[in-house]
């Protein structure tokens, strides 16, 4: 019983694959940008003196980290529908992925904040910097530089995990593959192709993050050492 | 109200008390620093000398007593901390340079963001203060590329860029070997010669003796003995005599 592979039969659907790959990348892009913002807010919130804010952020992070992504996507999808909000599958997917990656970002950023030595803050206070200036220059920017590798891995994971958005019929790469394999009955070939495409997308993202880091962190660029 | 501290005092502490839990670290500390004066606070570890220094810049809140620094009532809960800290420069034992910024950026950060100085002007200032500590060539280096002594001199330059009225030095050479200690001390000596008002906590008796106009010897949270640098050679209390005897191996 040999394996018979017929790639040409599947590859004639190449435009569909490409469309799915682009949509996956778009999903990942929006969720990464929004999730980075949300997660940073949540990490800042967890350090808040207000118990209510700190607790709320903690509950958010823990709730997301301890439930499956697919369940979160369904909750957003059906939750929004039940309150009468009719949004596109793409919007729902971005929202759910943002909420998901935001929680992981918050945990990573928190580790980055905790790694700032107390003396850094005293030096900044001693220079009369305001609380906001200290947060930005002395806490946030070095924290991002320090946790950047962990953050970018998380965002690549997010892109891969976005494949479960096929369940709410967002037309991303895995959803496209599902259609194609049911049309062509060439499941193995189809999934081999999207596996390769996912690898390619990961490489594209990693290259993008490398370039961004190159621009954002001149110290690392020049010295090559972790902060 | 302050009969015993002349109006020219840059820093004055009166009956300052401070406890950490049940431990009384400062037990009625009083001293004053006049304009242009160099005051060295010496004493054993745990005598409260660093705490006393940190109270001046409000890194510790006092439980009781009065602290006036450049006209700011530091003991008051309403003290304008940022205004106070524009008048006071502080240098720490562990340098605390910002590792992600170049030396130039370390120096220009506060003048630009606190005093809203133009970047070009701040850069010029950075060059000037780095020249003061002999580090002009390190303008574009990152802290980790500098030796401990160079980092400490850069930290001093960073404080100087805010043009403080008084500088506080908290055991700034304690993490350095003798050679690097000497280079940092030379910088501080030059500042003293230029008339900078300074309060320093130090373990270096020889340095305290050579640079300080006045010595405050702290013992168990109190100012045990105070006077000109000559008290180090002829102490009047047995505690200081014992401290100097064990503390200064060079003499």
XYZ file of C-alpha atoms in Angstrom:
478
model
C 0.000 0.000 0.000
C 2.068 2.896 -1.283
C 1.322 6.533 -0.824
C 0.220 8.247 -3.967
C 0.606 11.985 -3.881
C -0.941 14.238 -6.471
C 0.162 17.765 -5.724
C -0.789 19.333 -9.091
C -4.445 18.479 -8.455
C -4.323 20.501 -5.273
C -1.949 23.194 -6.405
C -4.298 24.418 -9.087
C -6.183 25.931 -6.141
C -3.061 28.003 -5.447
C -4.891 31.383 -5.415
C -7.126 30.096 -2.608
C -4.102 28.988 -0.578
C -2.491 32.347 -1.119
C -5.642 34.199 -0.086
C -5.863 32.090 3.077
C -2.209 32.694 3.897
C -2.640 36.423 3.482
C -5.708 36.434 5.694
C -3.831 34.444 8.353
C -1.059 36.995 8.246
C -3.576 39.827 8.537
C -5.243 38.149 11.514
C -1.870 37.739 13.172
C -0.881 41.308 12.422
C -3.963 42.956 13.906
C -4.106 40.617 16.897
C -0.397 41.182 17.569
C -0.634 44.964 17.483
C -3.832 45.155 19.513
C -2.804 42.311 21.827
C 0.566 43.923 22.555
C -1.274 47.087 23.537
C -3.917 45.295 25.608
C -1.360 43.055 27.291
C 0.879 45.979 28.221
C -2.113 47.777 29.705
C -3.001 44.657 31.689
C 0.593 44.298 32.918
C 0.605 47.925 34.031
C -2.809 47.378 35.602
C -1.557 44.438 37.637
C 0.934 46.769 39.317
C -1.780 49.318 40.074
C -2.253 50.511 43.638
C -5.983 50.166 43.064
C -6.898 46.685 44.219
C -9.889 46.630 41.877
C -7.779 47.312 38.788
C -5.021 44.920 39.850
C -7.511 42.129 40.568
C -9.443 42.685 37.361
C -6.258 42.382 35.338
C -5.228 39.263 37.207
C -8.613 37.615 36.670
C -8.431 38.443 32.963
C -4.957 36.982 32.582
C -5.710 33.841 34.550
C -9.095 33.234 32.893
C -7.534 33.383 29.441
C -4.452 31.368 30.287
C -6.564 28.568 31.719
C -9.159 28.123 28.988
C -8.748 26.768 25.448
C -8.448 29.270 22.626
C -11.240 27.568 20.677
C -13.616 28.003 23.604
C -12.641 31.676 23.840
C -13.330 32.146 20.158
C -16.767 30.551 20.503
C -17.516 32.687 23.536
C -16.718 35.861 21.641
C -18.505 34.639 18.506
C -21.735 33.549 20.187
C -21.501 36.112 22.947
C -21.430 39.035 20.534
C -24.162 37.413 18.434
C -26.412 36.962 21.458
C -26.251 40.656 22.318
C -27.219 41.403 18.725
C -23.802 42.482 17.458
C -23.336 41.067 14.003
C -19.683 41.246 13.114
C -17.734 39.544 10.370
C -15.919 36.334 11.181
C -12.675 38.209 10.600
C -13.502 40.861 13.211
C -14.563 38.252 15.732
C -11.370 36.292 15.076
C -9.216 39.391 15.583
C -11.082 40.233 18.793
C -10.739 36.736 20.218
C -7.079 36.400 19.250
C -6.358 39.844 20.702
C -7.948 38.928 24.016
C -6.015 35.673 24.008
C -2.574 36.986 23.147
C -3.121 40.017 25.384
C -3.159 37.760 28.438
C 0.097 36.054 27.482
C 1.664 39.398 26.635
C 0.652 40.681 30.060
C 2.469 37.799 31.755
C 5.604 38.309 29.684
C 5.591 42.075 30.232
C 5.073 41.540 33.942
C 8.238 39.462 34.049
C 9.993 42.295 32.201
C 8.748 44.880 34.679
C 9.797 42.731 37.630
C 13.303 42.483 36.213
C 13.873 46.243 36.484
C 16.167 46.726 39.497
C 14.842 48.959 42.271
C 17.930 51.157 41.914
C 16.899 52.148 38.395
C 13.697 53.632 39.743
C 15.512 55.453 42.534
C 17.984 56.919 40.089
C 15.128 58.109 37.887
C 13.236 59.559 40.859
C 16.426 61.233 42.000
C 16.627 62.936 38.597
C 13.132 64.384 39.149
C 11.521 62.417 36.311
C 7.738 62.239 36.600
C 5.942 58.963 37.234
C 4.825 58.797 33.619
C 8.348 59.515 32.347
C 9.736 56.814 34.634
C 7.141 54.354 33.412
C 7.960 55.028 29.811
C 11.750 55.457 29.815
C 12.905 53.371 32.754
C 10.315 50.598 33.027
C 8.509 50.019 29.745
C 11.232 50.491 27.119
C 13.911 48.374 28.852
C 11.280 45.764 29.742
C 10.273 45.439 26.093
C 13.907 45.146 25.052
C 14.476 42.466 27.672
C 11.427 40.317 26.864
C 11.379 40.943 23.117
C 12.420 37.377 22.164
C 9.723 35.872 24.401
C 7.131 38.311 23.074
C 7.878 37.604 19.441
C 7.717 33.826 20.006
C 4.323 34.346 21.555
C 3.151 36.305 18.522
C 4.365 33.599 16.143
C 2.514 31.034 18.267
C -0.559 33.211 17.958
C -0.315 33.149 14.180
C -0.138 29.341 14.238
C -2.980 29.104 16.753
C -5.142 31.290 14.522
C -5.839 28.117 12.543
C -8.651 27.333 14.996
C -10.457 30.401 13.637
C -11.440 28.075 10.790
C -14.117 26.891 13.212
C -16.027 30.168 12.902
C -15.510 30.180 9.134
C -12.956 32.934 8.995
C -11.373 32.309 5.600
C -7.861 31.859 6.891
C -5.356 29.292 5.741
C -6.699 26.249 7.605
C -10.294 27.015 6.624
C -9.205 27.259 3.005
C -7.439 23.912 3.340
C -10.569 22.346 4.775
C -12.592 23.409 1.721
C -9.961 22.326 -0.744
C -9.483 18.883 0.740
C -13.233 18.247 0.754
C -13.402 19.355 -2.895
C -10.394 17.444 -4.113
C -10.319 14.496 -1.687
C -6.578 15.168 -1.471
C -6.367 15.776 2.280
C -2.753 14.734 2.835
C -1.403 16.889 0.003
C -3.520 19.822 1.091
C -2.298 19.774 4.666
C 1.295 19.249 3.600
C 0.990 22.387 1.512
C -0.457 24.489 4.303
C 2.101 23.111 6.765
C 4.803 24.404 4.433
C 2.931 27.685 4.096
C 2.689 28.013 7.900
C 6.433 27.462 8.162
C 6.922 30.144 5.553
C 4.602 32.544 7.428
C 6.508 31.884 10.652
C 9.746 32.741 8.902
C 8.211 35.903 7.478
C 7.062 36.955 10.955
C 10.397 36.160 12.549
C 12.182 38.148 9.876
C 9.786 41.032 10.457
C 10.374 40.960 14.217
C 14.105 40.742 13.682
C 13.970 43.854 11.514
C 11.768 45.673 13.973
C 14.121 44.777 16.818
C 17.023 46.004 14.743
C 15.374 49.408 14.475
C 13.977 49.558 18.015
C 16.982 48.392 20.025
C 20.175 50.160 18.965
C 21.975 48.870 22.043
C 21.387 45.241 21.142
C 22.266 46.024 17.529
C 25.605 47.462 18.549
C 26.605 45.195 21.414
C 24.695 42.020 20.601
C 24.207 41.298 24.283
C 20.902 40.789 26.075
C 19.896 43.624 28.373
C 12.018 78.887 64.024
C 15.475 77.663 63.097
C 17.677 79.674 65.408
C 20.377 77.066 65.544
C 20.713 76.674 61.772
C 21.778 79.790 59.912
C 19.684 80.894 56.972
C 22.445 79.934 54.552
C 22.040 76.228 55.293
C 21.454 74.210 52.170
C 20.517 71.160 54.191
C 19.370 71.031 57.769
C 18.101 68.130 59.835
C 16.618 68.679 63.268
C 15.814 65.877 65.690
C 15.103 63.445 62.871
C 13.732 60.088 63.945
C 13.054 57.075 61.792
C 12.222 53.470 62.525
C 12.028 50.427 60.309
C 9.469 48.354 62.198
C 10.695 48.129 65.768
C 14.242 49.089 64.816
C 15.068 52.707 65.455
C 17.506 53.678 62.714
C 17.628 57.407 63.333
C 17.260 58.560 66.892
C 17.221 62.332 66.967
C 19.709 63.224 64.230
C 20.551 66.900 63.707
C 23.124 68.492 61.452
C 23.337 71.247 58.885
C 25.299 71.767 55.695
C 26.241 75.247 54.557
C 26.673 76.415 51.010
C 29.927 75.166 49.537
C 30.549 72.853 52.441
C 31.575 69.212 52.173
C 30.142 67.047 54.904
C 31.191 63.442 55.357
C 28.999 61.072 57.339
C 30.922 58.143 58.707
C 30.071 55.244 60.968
C 29.689 51.510 61.158
C 27.312 49.557 58.947
C 23.870 49.899 60.501
C 24.652 53.168 62.248
C 21.988 54.929 60.174
C 24.299 57.009 57.993
C 22.870 55.929 54.648
C 19.320 56.321 55.952
C 20.128 59.847 57.101
C 21.451 60.691 53.642
C 18.451 59.147 51.898
C 16.105 61.168 54.104
C 17.569 64.364 52.618
C 16.302 63.394 49.154
C 13.115 61.898 50.590
C 13.934 58.346 49.615
C 12.993 57.596 53.199
C 10.212 59.341 55.056
C 10.998 60.436 58.562
C 8.742 59.672 61.522
C 9.610 62.824 63.400
C 11.763 65.899 63.080
C 12.365 68.620 60.554
C 14.346 68.480 57.323
C 14.817 71.553 55.169
C 16.709 71.204 51.902
C 17.181 74.241 49.635
C 14.046 75.734 51.144
C 11.938 72.572 50.689
C 10.283 71.173 53.807
C 11.224 67.576 53.126
C 9.469 66.219 56.225
C 6.162 67.691 55.080
C 3.780 65.329 53.297
C 3.076 68.072 50.740
C 6.679 68.558 49.681
C 7.039 68.938 45.920
C 9.275 65.920 45.339
C 10.184 66.801 41.782
C 11.147 70.352 42.710
C 13.220 69.013 45.609
C 14.988 66.527 43.374
C 15.840 69.156 40.812
C 17.818 70.883 43.544
C 19.410 67.731 44.911
C 21.645 65.342 42.973
C 22.177 61.849 44.325
C 24.749 59.228 43.347
C 24.419 55.645 44.514
C 26.812 52.856 45.350
C 25.511 50.775 42.426
C 25.761 53.589 39.804
C 22.252 52.861 38.471
C 22.956 54.071 34.973
C 20.139 53.191 32.589
C 21.555 50.179 30.725
C 19.518 50.579 27.548
C 20.700 54.153 26.941
C 24.053 55.500 25.857
C 25.977 57.646 28.306
C 24.859 60.703 26.367
C 21.207 59.605 26.538
C 21.590 58.826 30.247
C 22.696 62.406 30.764
C 20.267 64.185 28.434
C 17.155 62.280 29.557
C 16.400 64.343 32.668
C 17.294 67.800 31.322
C 15.160 67.123 28.222
C 12.151 65.594 29.927
C 12.180 67.439 33.247
C 13.534 70.839 32.281
C 12.263 70.676 28.681
C 15.706 71.555 27.418
C 16.231 71.332 23.656
C 18.064 68.146 22.678
C 20.922 70.018 20.988
C 21.450 72.082 24.112
C 21.255 68.996 26.316
C 23.839 67.253 24.166
C 26.164 70.176 24.583
C 25.580 69.991 28.322
C 26.331 66.255 28.262
C 29.663 66.962 26.620
C 30.440 69.558 29.261
C 29.612 67.439 32.307
C 31.401 64.433 30.838
C 34.477 66.600 30.420
C 34.145 67.501 34.080
C 34.493 63.830 35.004
C 37.045 63.085 32.288
C 34.868 60.866 30.117
C 34.289 62.890 26.937
C 35.278 59.943 24.764
C 32.541 57.746 26.258
C 29.664 59.903 25.042
C 28.269 57.223 22.751
C 29.225 54.153 24.776
C 26.700 52.057 26.674
C 27.070 51.612 30.439
C 28.105 47.967 30.183
C 31.090 48.999 28.048
C 32.484 51.069 30.924
C 34.477 50.018 33.967
C 32.909 50.462 37.386
C 34.830 53.637 38.020
C 33.841 55.068 34.650
C 30.207 54.147 35.252
C 30.288 55.919 38.584
C 31.853 59.011 37.039
C 29.182 58.942 34.332
C 26.519 58.717 37.050
C 28.050 61.775 38.708
C 27.985 63.591 35.352
C 24.340 62.616 34.905
C 23.496 64.220 38.250
C 25.571 67.307 37.480
C 23.632 67.872 34.256
C 20.603 68.791 36.348
C 22.696 71.540 37.951
C 21.822 70.610 41.519
C 22.487 72.900 44.454
C 23.709 70.015 46.565
C 25.091 66.586 45.717
C 24.573 63.490 47.850
C 26.999 60.588 47.564
C 25.894 57.295 49.077
C 29.016 55.124 49.476
C 29.863 55.761 45.855
C 33.218 53.985 45.922
C 32.238 50.954 47.982
C 31.871 48.714 44.933
C 35.205 49.757 43.418
C 38.766 48.532 43.738
C 41.377 50.999 45.068
C 42.499 52.201 41.644
C 38.964 52.942 40.444
C 38.113 54.416 43.833
C 40.938 56.898 43.354
C 39.641 58.066 39.967
C 36.145 58.639 41.342
C 37.599 60.448 44.351
C 39.579 62.764 42.101
C 36.327 63.753 40.387
C 34.672 64.469 43.728
C 37.708 66.456 44.875
C 37.482 68.594 41.757
C 33.789 69.238 42.444
C 34.646 70.262 45.981
C 37.287 72.636 44.668
C 34.681 74.168 42.370
C 32.563 74.919 45.429
C 29.866 72.259 45.109
C 27.937 71.605 48.316
C 28.205 67.911 49.091
C 27.085 65.373 51.635
C 28.746 62.007 51.432
C 28.471 58.753 53.249
C 31.788 56.995 53.010
C 33.912 54.214 54.398
C 37.112 55.764 53.082
C 38.547 57.501 56.133
C 41.545 58.866 54.290
C 39.299 60.428 51.684
C 36.893 61.843 54.281
C 39.834 63.358 56.106
C 41.274 64.980 53.008
C 38.090 66.353 51.471
C 35.527 66.977 54.222
C 35.129 70.361 55.879
C 33.199 68.635 58.577
C 32.698 65.078 59.784
C 29.566 63.620 61.296
C 30.232 60.352 63.108
C 27.056 58.346 63.535
C 26.653 55.614 66.087
C 23.457 53.691 66.830
C 21.213 56.163 65.036
C 22.668 59.239 66.713
C 25.222 61.859 65.769
C 27.831 60.711 68.222
C 30.552 63.171 67.421
C 30.874 65.984 64.945
C 33.584 68.446 64.058
C 36.306 69.292 61.563
C 38.253 66.525 59.849
C 40.803 66.687 62.687
C 38.424 64.719 64.944
C 39.465 61.673 62.966
C 43.026 62.023 64.218
C 42.097 63.107 67.732
C 38.667 61.651 68.549
C 37.068 62.689 71.812
C 34.741 59.726 72.251
C 35.902 56.133 72.708
C 33.435 54.965 70.011
C 34.992 57.166 67.339
C 38.474 56.285 68.524
C 37.643 52.627 68.188
C 35.971 53.162 64.810
C 38.894 55.125 63.412
C 41.329 52.619 64.852
C 39.694 49.682 63.100
C 38.266 51.538 60.156
C 41.357 53.190 58.762
C 44.158 50.776 58.084
C 46.151 53.366 56.188
C 46.850 55.633 59.170
